[in-house]
Structure formats: structure tokens, C-alpha cells
């Protein structure tokens, strides 16, 4: 009975205690934890599998462990650390072999932090000689030469680290930002024995299995964006032969938020925009230049999502041929379902696009800096000879221009050992119409010369403005000659050269700085982060990437510089000053007549089903890339607790209770003895 | 960090209090109530001092004034508890006599229970509140001390928990002995000295916390604690001796004259020495010099015997009453 009463007393006490404690906690999170800004690596899903890293449901924490050279890696392999660790390393060790060491069961690795940039002391060299995580044959499954037919490795530098899945998070840390303290902490961890700094990373990726399953379950979204195209002169004529001058506008890297893509392909965008600027400048082309009255029409194309299976070009070609609108807007000016703000593309006659000149990876000069050179690739099909003729035409323009002392690149045909054109948007056009005459211009011959293809290091450190100016001059003059059908190439105006400062500014804005001053001419407000990423991102009907919007605004304002009226959105620009219906868009609060068009870019093999609110994959699809949905990434740094002695502490606590109990017991015995002079009370 | 660190620190900080709790306080529900109300009153003192801290903004950065103010509030509330305890004691003993329970509250145990309450409140607020952050991968660590601050703080909290018990006991006993009506003699000044020493030691130990050292101040803390234990023991011995003297004097008075009226003046003071049943008095002389509770017989080394003894004693008491 007594025990029960005592037990009840004890339980009541504990209840009160726990209730009080739950309300009493003082939050020391601010003193103990410091949030860090990091970017996570991807999780991308393909048709039958997924790739990438994931932190899982729990927070992954560990003490920082620095690996900067081979010895560190060997040490880690030999003796696994005593506590959980998070590796801090450089891109050189972002390889499958190192990551396998990290992923071993007893390695206690909870995550990887990859450093980039230079720290203030310059003690850590983060840039490897080469780093390319993506395929050795890019865009293999959507290109002309599928894996069955060719094994030509355009990108032999690749370490294929993209194509693996890891069950720990891999995050990216730029040393130029405040978070570079993490490097200092990791270095201190190496020196001392006791205090360890640690970080914790949480960032769960929801997508599992593959694209089919996760689209069905809505754990991922298809990759896509907006392509842009425009006709020089601003009017489309469906009976004129058309030369297509184009490039792709997206790039890739292991860390989607940091994907500058200078060589591939922002340099091409900058060149083409500078060319467009020169061609629409009457001071350079001559006062009477009217692009709508030329013999040949010039079409500029900027395709989005090319690296993920030729998304932009293939969908464009598909919809030009067969587009069904289920729900037109009033006046049939645009389509509501699926959303296409402009239906101009339905008027295009693909048979008239009989020539194509594409720029890809034109930003790196050859080793001989005095001679700027490009290689022209042609496809080995029926039109090979005509393509070579096209190449020679460009070559003639080059020779003519250089004899007039204009800076241009030289052209030569690429090596015949390659299977044909490199991975490019032209592949889609040839697939659609094998009669097209095409050349692809690039700075590489047989294999990519860019050691950093598809990585965060393709950031313009290796840029050469003179190379770009040379390419741009050549392209501008070639287009001029082509459009007017000139045979006497000396009649190309000497003033037709591109603006070098414009080219530099474009490179800066497209590769380095989203908040550059130049953009203020084309945007009302600043968008996004300062760092540039050319990763297309998830497809959305209404919005597009900053670069897509910029390209459209640039082309449109160059074609029809005269604006009319003021506006807040596109819907305010439906009528011009005379009150007639017009196609126009609102750019920086002014209406500009429409001259450049968006086209939604996403996989041709999926369509959005509004009834089920899901994307459905076509049964004949071979390759659909999707991006996993993710929980917010968070990273905190703190002093890492040494938990090896914790059970000892618990035992110590119990021991103290027993000690004190014994002390009281003895005290009592002693006092009884002293006061009552009896050994125990029982005797009485 | 692991749960075992949390529990370890918790146990270390509460260990003297838990041991006292298990040994003495759980046996008697009255003591339990006293200790919980002691905790409540201590929290009240901290609450008042925190209001003052909140209101007077210059103090927010200077810790010394906060410490002194909270010290003043704690001592004042301790004194108030003493007053309350005095008032309650007579009615509780009256209640137990009415209910024909032999158990009365032993004075010393009562003061210890109140001290346990105070200590409990202290450790709860000062240490356990902060300790809730120990669950998680991070740590509060200093290289100077080479140990986690949570662990260090738990030792400080342990010392202060025990100290609170001692301060409360010393205050209660010394004031009681000083103000108690005596059959003969004057109240001794030394009790005031004891009281003064205990209060000053509280101030000193609180101020030691301002010193940013690791184990050195902890050592000083424990040294003062040892000194105070000796003081407490001395005080208890003095109390017991006084009781002995009082009892002897009472006996003498009883023998010398049969005038019980005189004794009745003191009966309220020493009623805990006396039980209504004189027969029982003779039988259980130990009741008179009642250092420990009457559950003495039952509380033996082996827990197994406790139950049997309890039942036996209850039966015995019932028999005797009947």
C-alpha cells in the first residue's frame, strides 16, 4: 500500500516536472547555430532512373572534414573518423571513385560540401584542370546519332559523376560569400584535437524511381522554359527562302543554381545579339536598308532546354507542323489551352527554311591567339556537298573582310573522322527536314576544347572578347551578304562591324551578373539572384527565365525602336495609336510592336492534361527529363558536440544520486548514534 | 547530441535533491507539499526580480545588479516562507492529532523540504531551461574549460541546489531557535551569527558566478558549501541540545510541581515533544527527542522490510490506540 502511495506521489511530481520543463525551454538556437547559404546539387530523373543527391528526411550533421589532396583521401579510406563527418572538398574530388569512398557504409560520411572560388588568403586552389560531369556524348538520345550508331566521344573529359545517385547531400559553397567561414572551420578542425566545428544539412528531394512514376505522383516537374525567335525586319514572309541563324541558350552544371555556361552557350547568345544590333543599325548597313524587301529572309532562333534532349527545337518543329489549340482566346490571337501567347508559329512554312547556320561553343580561342579560328561541321548526308558550299561562302566572306582589315575569324571544315555535326539544335532540324543545308560553327574540331563543359567553371574566366568580336563580325557580314544575295562580297559595307563594348556588356550580363546596369533598359525591376544560372529550370506556361525575357525584349526593341503609348501589362497594348488592332508587348511600361516571339519549350513527348492536372508521357517517348521537387534546403554551422563520453555522463549522474543517498543515509545513522547513543532504534 | 547527455546533466544537477527527495520527502505527503510550495515561492522570487530587470533597462547589461536584486528577493521570500511555515506548523500538527495520526512534522525535516523546493526551483530555471538545447548536434563549448558548458553548468547547479537546502535549513532553524520561548535563559546570539553567515555566503556565492573561470570558482563554491554543511551540523547539534535541555527542564518542572498551568504556556512550543497519550510517551521515549520521523523503525537498510514494518507498525499503533 505504501509503495503505491509513494509511487503515486512520485508520478505526480514527474508530471508536474515535465509540464514545467516543456514550457520552460530557453531557445539558444541563435547563439549555437549560424545559418549558411549553400546551394544543393540536383536530383534529376530520367526515363528509367534518377540521378543526384538527397539528404533524406532527417537532418544530416557531422563535423567538418577537409580533403584537399590525395593524402587526405587515403587517410579517410584507411581509418574512418570517430564521429560522423561532412566532407569539405574541391571539385577535383567530385569523382565517382571518391564519392564511392564516401558512400561506404562505415565511412561515417553524412554529406559533402564542394568549394568553389578563391578564399581571401588564397590558400585553397579550388579549380581543377578539367571538370565535366556530363555525358561524353551529350544529347545522345535525342540527336541524330543514337547510341547504337556511334561511340564518338565529343566530350572525352567527362568524369560522368552526374550519372550516379547518392544518399547523402552534396552542396555547393562559394568561397566569395560569407559562408566561406566553413572552410576556416574545416581547416581548424584539422589542426586541433578537441573542438570540432560541424554543420548540418537538410534538403529532402521528393522524386523517386523515374520520370514516369514521379510525374504521376506529382513529385517532380518537367524541365523547360521559353525559346525566342525573330525575323530580321520584323515581318514574316512565308514564300521567301529563309536562313536560320541560331544557338541554344541553356547550360548545365552539377549545381543548377550556379550554371554560368560561358562557352556553352552564352557566348553564342552574346554574339548573335550583337550581330542583330549591328544589322538593325542603319548607320552600319546603309540608310536605305529594308530587311523586309530582301531576297532571302533571315530568322534568328534561341532555343531553350537543348541540353535536356533538344526540348526547344523539337517542340518548335512539332508545333509548327501540328498544333491543336483546344481553347482559343477572343479574336484567336492566342491560345488559352495549351497556353501559347502568340500563334505566329502556326504560319511558318518549314520547307522554306532551307539553310541553317548554328553557333555552339564559339567562345574559346585556339592556342594561337593571333589567329582566331572556327571549325565548320557538316552532316554527312545528301546535303553534305551543299553544306560545304555554304561553308565556303562563309569562308569567302571571311577572306574578303580580312583583306579589308576587319577583324574576322577564319573558317575551315572540321575533321572528317567525326560522324557529322556535334550535339546541337541543328540535329532536330535535320531530323525534321533532311533537305536543309546546314553548318555548325564551333571552336573545337574533333572533341570539345572546353575543359569545363557543363560545369560551374565555364564562367568566362577564359573568355576572349577579340575572339567573340571576330566571330560576330563574320556572322553579321555573312548574313548581310546572304540576305541580299550578294556575289561581289566587296560590296559589304565596311562599317558593318559589331559594337565591341556591347559585346562585353552582354557577356557580363549573361554570364556574370543578373543585376547589371544594361538590363535596366529592358526590365522594370531586378530579378532573381545576382549570380547567373543558365539552367532552364522547371517548365511553366507563363514564366520564363530571365535570359529568355531579355533576349525577346532586346530583339523587339531593336527591330521597332519606336514605342507607343504606356502600359502596365501586355493586355494594354492591344491597339495602336490609331485604334487599330495590333500585336504588341509591354516592355518597360511602353508598348512595342511585336517582332520577337516566345515559344514554349518542353519535351515533345509530354502534354499537360488539365483534367487530371498531371503531365502525361507519350507511349513512344524515349527520354524525358524531370526535376525533383524539394523541401527547402537549410544548412547550419555550429560547434560539433563530442558525444563519445555521453554514456559516461549518464552513469556519472546516476552515481551522484547514489553517492548522495549514501551520504544522507550515513549522516542519519551517525546522528542517531550520537544523539540517542544507540546503534539502532530497533533495540528499544 | 544524445539523450544520454541530456539525462546525464539532468541527473548530475538534480542529484542531491533527488536523493533527499527519495530518502526523506517521499515518505510523507506533507513534506511533499511543503517542498512543492517552496519551489513555487522561489519561482515567485525570481519572477519578481525578473520584472524589475525588465523594467529597469540599464540593468539589462550589468549582471551584478541583477544578481544582487535576485539575491535580495530570494532571501526575502525565504523569510516569508519561514513565517508561513510557522503559521502552518501548528495547524498541521493539530490536524494530525485530530486525525489520530502519530505522524507529526519534524521541524528539521520540514525546513529541509522547503530547502529542497527552493533548490529544485533554482536548478529548474537556471539549468534545465538551458539544457533543453542540448538535444541537437551542436554544443556550447569553451576551449578554456575543455568541456561542454552544459556539463560545467550542471555541476554549478548541483552545488547551488544543495546550497539552497542548507541556506533554508540554517535560516529556519536559527530564527526558530532565536525566537523560541524558553523555559530558562536568554536567546543566544550565536543563532543570529549563523543566520548572518548563511546570508552572506549566499551573496558571495552568487557573485562568484561573475568570475569567468571554469573549475576554480567551482572549487571555491564547494569549499564554502563544505563550510556551510559544518555550520548546519553545528546548528542541528545545538538545536538538539537545546531540545534536550528543554525536555530535562520540563521534566524537572513536572516533578517539582504539579502545576500544569505553567507547562501549558510552553505546551504549544513543545507540543511536538508531547503526545496526548502519556502511556505511549513512556513506551516510545524516542518520540520526545524526535529527530527523525516516527517511521524510523520501518526505514531500515533493506527496502523489502519496509512494507512489512509499515503494516506491522500501523497495526501496532491501531492496537495501542484502541
CSV table of N, CA, C and O in Angstrom, one decimal, chain A residues 146-210:
chain,number,residue,atom,x,y,z
A,146,UNK,N,22.2,8.1,-82.5
A,146,UNK,CA,21.9,7.4,-81.2
A,146,UNK,C,23.0,6.5,-80.8
A,146,UNK,O,23.9,6.2,-81.6
A,147,UNK,N,22.9,6.0,-79.6
A,147,UNK,CA,24.0,5.2,-79.1
A,147,UNK,C,24.3,4.0,-79.9
A,147,UNK,O,25.4,3.5,-79.9
A,148,UNK,N,23.3,3.5,-80.6
A,148,UNK,CA,23.6,2.3,-81.4
A,148,UNK,C,24.6,2.6,-82.5
A,148,UNK,O,25.3,1.8,-82.9
A,149,UNK,N,24.5,3.8,-83.0
A,149,UNK,CA,25.2,4.1,-84.3
A,149,UNK,C,26.6,4.7,-84.1
A,149,UNK,O,27.4,4.6,-84.9
A,150,UNK,N,26.8,5.3,-82.9
A,150,UNK,CA,28.1,5.9,-82.8
A,150,UNK,C,28.7,5.8,-81.4
A,150,UNK,O,27.9,5.8,-80.5
A,151,UNK,N,29.9,5.8,-81.3
A,151,UNK,CA,30.5,5.9,-80.0
A,151,UNK,C,31.5,7.1,-80.0
A,151,UNK,O,32.5,7.1,-79.2
A,152,UNK,N,31.3,8.0,-80.8
A,152,UNK,CA,32.3,9.1,-80.9
A,152,UNK,C,32.1,10.0,-79.7
A,152,UNK,O,31.1,10.6,-79.5
A,153,UNK,N,33.2,10.1,-78.9
A,153,UNK,CA,33.1,10.9,-77.7
A,153,UNK,C,33.4,12.3,-77.9
A,153,UNK,O,34.6,12.7,-78.0
A,154,UNK,N,32.4,13.2,-78.1
A,154,UNK,CA,32.7,14.6,-78.3
A,154,UNK,C,33.3,15.2,-77.0
A,154,UNK,O,34.1,16.2,-77.1
A,155,UNK,N,33.0,14.7,-75.9
A,155,UNK,CA,33.4,15.2,-74.6
A,155,UNK,C,34.2,14.2,-73.8
A,155,UNK,O,33.7,13.6,-72.9
A,156,UNK,N,35.4,13.9,-74.2
A,156,UNK,CA,36.1,12.8,-73.5
A,156,UNK,C,36.6,13.2,-72.1
A,156,UNK,O,36.9,12.3,-71.3
A,157,UNK,N,36.6,14.4,-71.8
A,157,UNK,CA,37.0,14.9,-70.5
A,157,UNK,C,36.0,14.5,-69.4
A,157,UNK,O,36.3,14.7,-68.2
A,158,UNK,N,34.9,14.0,-69.8
A,158,UNK,CA,33.8,13.8,-68.8
A,158,UNK,C,34.2,12.8,-67.7
A,158,UNK,O,34.7,11.7,-68.1
A,159,UNK,N,33.9,13.0,-66.4
A,159,UNK,CA,34.1,12.0,-65.4
A,159,UNK,C,32.8,11.4,-65.0
A,159,UNK,O,32.7,10.6,-64.1
A,160,UNK,N,31.7,11.7,-65.7
A,160,UNK,CA,30.4,11.0,-65.6
A,160,UNK,C,29.9,11.0,-64.2
A,160,UNK,O,29.1,10.2,-63.8
A,161,UNK,N,30.3,12.0,-63.4
A,161,UNK,CA,29.8,11.9,-62.0
A,161,UNK,C,28.4,12.3,-61.9
A,161,UNK,O,27.7,12.1,-60.9
A,162,UNK,N,27.8,12.9,-62.9
A,162,UNK,CA,26.4,13.2,-62.9
A,162,UNK,C,25.5,12.0,-62.8
A,162,UNK,O,24.5,12.0,-62.2
A,163,UNK,N,26.0,10.9,-63.4
A,163,UNK,CA,25.1,9.8,-63.6
A,163,UNK,C,25.1,8.8,-62.5
A,163,UNK,O,25.2,7.6,-62.7
A,164,UNK,N,25.1,9.3,-61.3
A,164,UNK,CA,25.1,8.4,-60.1
A,164,UNK,C,24.1,8.9,-59.1
A,164,UNK,O,23.7,10.1,-59.1
A,165,UNK,N,23.6,8.1,-58.2
A,165,UNK,CA,22.8,8.6,-57.1
A,165,UNK,C,23.5,8.4,-55.8
A,165,UNK,O,24.1,7.4,-55.5
A,166,UNK,N,23.3,9.4,-55.0
A,166,UNK,CA,23.9,9.3,-53.7
A,166,UNK,C,22.9,9.5,-52.6
A,166,UNK,O,22.0,10.3,-52.8
A,167,UNK,N,23.1,8.9,-51.5
A,167,UNK,CA,22.1,9.0,-50.4
A,167,UNK,C,22.6,10.0,-49.4
A,167,UNK,O,22.1,10.0,-48.2
A,168,UNK,N,23.5,10.9,-49.7
A,168,UNK,CA,23.9,11.9,-48.8
A,168,UNK,C,23.8,13.2,-49.6
A,168,UNK,O,24.0,13.2,-50.9
A,169,UNK,N,23.6,14.4,-49.0
A,169,UNK,CA,23.5,15.6,-49.8
A,169,UNK,C,24.9,16.1,-50.2
A,169,UNK,O,25.9,15.9,-49.5
A,170,UNK,N,24.9,16.6,-51.4
A,170,UNK,CA,26.1,17.3,-51.9
A,170,UNK,C,25.8,18.8,-52.1
A,170,UNK,O,24.9,19.1,-52.9
A,171,UNK,N,26.4,19.6,-51.4
A,171,UNK,CA,26.1,21.0,-51.6
A,171,UNK,C,27.3,21.8,-52.1
A,171,UNK,O,28.4,21.4,-51.9
A,172,UNK,N,27.0,23.0,-52.6
A,172,UNK,CA,28.0,23.8,-53.2
A,172,UNK,C,28.1,25.1,-52.4
A,172,UNK,O,27.2,25.7,-51.9
A,173,UNK,N,29.4,25.4,-52.2
A,173,UNK,CA,29.7,26.6,-51.3
A,173,UNK,C,30.6,27.5,-52.1
A,173,UNK,O,31.7,27.1,-52.5
A,174,UNK,N,30.2,28.7,-52.3
A,174,UNK,CA,31.1,29.7,-53.0
A,174,UNK,C,31.9,30.4,-51.9
A,174,UNK,O,31.4,31.0,-51.0
A,175,UNK,N,33.2,30.4,-52.1
A,175,UNK,CA,34.1,31.0,-51.1
A,175,UNK,C,34.0,32.5,-51.0
A,175,UNK,O,34.5,33.1,-50.1
A,176,UNK,N,33.5,33.1,-52.1
A,176,UNK,CA,33.4,34.5,-52.0
A,176,UNK,C,32.3,35.0,-51.1
A,176,UNK,O,32.3,36.2,-50.8
A,177,UNK,N,31.4,34.2,-50.7
A,177,UNK,CA,30.3,34.7,-49.9
A,177,UNK,C,30.7,34.5,-48.4
A,177,UNK,O,31.7,33.9,-48.1
A,178,UNK,N,29.8,34.9,-47.6
A,178,UNK,CA,30.0,34.8,-46.1
A,178,UNK,C,30.2,33.4,-45.7
A,178,UNK,O,30.9,33.2,-44.7
A,179,UNK,N,29.6,32.5,-46.3
A,179,UNK,CA,29.7,31.1,-45.9
A,179,UNK,C,31.1,30.6,-45.9
A,179,UNK,O,31.3,29.4,-45.6
A,180,UNK,N,32.0,31.3,-46.5
A,180,UNK,CA,33.4,30.8,-46.6
A,180,UNK,C,34.0,30.5,-45.2
A,180,UNK,O,35.0,29.9,-45.1
A,181,UNK,N,33.3,30.9,-44.1
A,181,UNK,CA,33.8,30.5,-42.8
A,181,UNK,C,33.9,29.0,-42.6
A,181,UNK,O,34.6,28.5,-41.8
A,182,UNK,N,33.0,28.4,-43.4
A,182,UNK,CA,33.0,26.9,-43.3
A,182,UNK,C,34.4,26.4,-43.6
A,182,UNK,O,34.9,25.4,-43.0
A,183,UNK,N,35.1,27.0,-44.6
A,183,UNK,CA,36.4,26.5,-45.0
A,183,UNK,C,37.4,26.7,-43.8
A,183,UNK,O,38.1,25.8,-43.4
A,184,UNK,N,37.2,27.9,-43.1
A,184,UNK,CA,38.1,28.1,-42.0
A,184,UNK,C,37.9,27.1,-40.9
A,184,UNK,O,38.8,26.6,-40.3
A,185,UNK,N,36.6,26.9,-40.6
A,185,UNK,CA,36.3,25.9,-39.6
A,185,UNK,C,36.9,24.5,-39.9
A,185,UNK,O,37.4,23.8,-39.1
A,186,UNK,N,36.8,24.1,-41.2
A,186,UNK,CA,37.3,22.8,-41.6
A,186,UNK,C,38.8,22.8,-41.4
A,186,UNK,O,39.4,21.8,-41.0
A,187,UNK,N,39.5,23.9,-41.7
A,187,UNK,CA,40.9,23.9,-41.6
A,187,UNK,C,41.3,23.8,-40.1
A,187,UNK,O,42.2,23.2,-39.7
A,188,UNK,N,40.5,24.5,-39.2
A,188,UNK,CA,40.8,24.5,-37.8
A,188,UNK,C,40.6,23.1,-37.3
A,188,UNK,O,41.3,22.6,-36.4
A,189,UNK,N,39.6,22.4,-37.8
A,189,UNK,CA,39.3,21.1,-37.4
A,189,UNK,C,40.5,20.2,-37.6
A,189,UNK,O,40.8,19.3,-36.8
A,190,UNK,N,41.2,20.4,-38.6
A,190,UNK,CA,42.4,19.6,-39.0
A,190,UNK,C,43.5,19.8,-37.9
A,190,UNK,O,44.1,18.8,-37.5
A,191,UNK,N,43.6,21.0,-37.5
A,191,UNK,CA,44.7,21.3,-36.6
A,191,UNK,C,44.5,20.8,-35.2
A,191,UNK,O,45.3,20.1,-34.6
A,192,UNK,N,43.4,21.2,-34.6
A,192,UNK,CA,43.2,20.9,-33.2
A,192,UNK,C,42.8,19.5,-33.0
A,192,UNK,O,42.4,18.8,-33.9
A,193,UNK,N,42.8,19.1,-31.7
A,193,UNK,CA,42.4,17.8,-31.4
A,193,UNK,C,40.9,17.8,-30.8
A,193,UNK,O,40.2,16.8,-31.1
A,194,UNK,N,40.6,18.8,-30.2
A,194,UNK,CA,39.4,18.8,-29.4
A,194,UNK,C,38.2,19.4,-30.2
A,194,UNK,O,37.4,18.8,-30.7
A,195,UNK,N,38.1,20.7,-30.1
A,195,UNK,CA,36.9,21.4,-30.6
A,195,UNK,C,36.7,21.1,-32.1
A,195,UNK,O,37.6,21.3,-32.9
A,196,UNK,N,35.6,20.6,-32.4
A,196,UNK,CA,35.3,20.4,-33.8
A,196,UNK,C,34.1,21.2,-34.3
A,196,UNK,O,33.1,21.3,-33.6
A,197,UNK,N,34.3,21.8,-35.4
A,197,UNK,CA,33.2,22.6,-36.0
A,197,UNK,C,32.4,21.6,-36.8
A,197,UNK,O,32.9,20.7,-37.4
A,198,UNK,N,31.1,21.8,-36.9
A,198,UNK,CA,30.3,21.0,-37.7
A,198,UNK,C,29.2,21.7,-38.4
A,198,UNK,O,29.0,22.9,-38.2
A,199,UNK,N,28.6,21.1,-39.3
A,199,UNK,CA,27.4,21.7,-40.0
A,199,UNK,C,26.3,20.6,-40.1
A,199,UNK,O,26.6,19.4,-40.0
A,200,UNK,N,25.1,21.1,-40.3
A,200,UNK,CA,24.0,20.2,-40.6
A,200,UNK,C,23.3,20.6,-41.8
A,200,UNK,O,23.2,21.8,-42.1
A,201,UNK,N,22.9,19.7,-42.6
A,201,UNK,CA,22.3,20.0,-43.9
A,201,UNK,C,20.9,19.3,-44.0
A,201,UNK,O,20.8,18.1,-43.6
A,202,UNK,N,19.9,20.0,-44.3
A,202,UNK,CA,18.6,19.3,-44.6
A,202,UNK,C,18.1,19.8,-45.9
A,202,UNK,O,18.2,20.9,-46.3
A,203,UNK,N,17.7,18.8,-46.7
A,203,UNK,CA,17.2,19.2,-48.0
A,203,UNK,C,16.7,18.0,-48.7
A,203,UNK,O,17.4,17.3,-49.4
A,204,UNK,N,15.4,17.7,-48.5
A,204,UNK,CA,14.9,16.4,-49.0
A,204,UNK,C,14.4,16.6,-50.4
A,204,UNK,O,13.8,17.5,-50.8
A,205,UNK,N,14.7,15.6,-51.2
A,205,UNK,CA,14.3,15.5,-52.6
A,205,UNK,C,13.1,14.5,-52.7
A,205,UNK,O,13.3,13.4,-52.2
A,206,UNK,N,12.0,14.9,-53.2
A,206,UNK,CA,10.9,14.0,-53.2
A,206,UNK,C,10.8,13.0,-54.4
A,206,UNK,O,10.2,12.0,-54.2
A,207,UNK,N,11.4,13.4,-55.5
A,207,UNK,CA,11.3,12.5,-56.6
A,207,UNK,C,12.0,11.2,-56.4
A,207,UNK,O,13.1,11.1,-55.9
A,208,UNK,N,11.3,10.1,-56.8
A,208,UNK,CA,11.9,8.8,-56.7
A,208,UNK,C,11.7,8.0,-58.0
A,208,UNK,O,10.8,8.4,-58.8
A,209,UNK,N,12.4,6.9,-58.1
A,209,UNK,CA,12.3,6.0,-59.2
A,209,UNK,C,12.6,6.6,-60.6
A,209,UNK,O,13.7,6.5,-61.1
A,210,UNK,N,11.7,7.1,-61.3
A,210,UNK,CA,11.9,7.7,-62.6
A,210,UNK,C,10.9,8.7,-63.0
A,210,UNK,O,9.9,8.9,-62.2
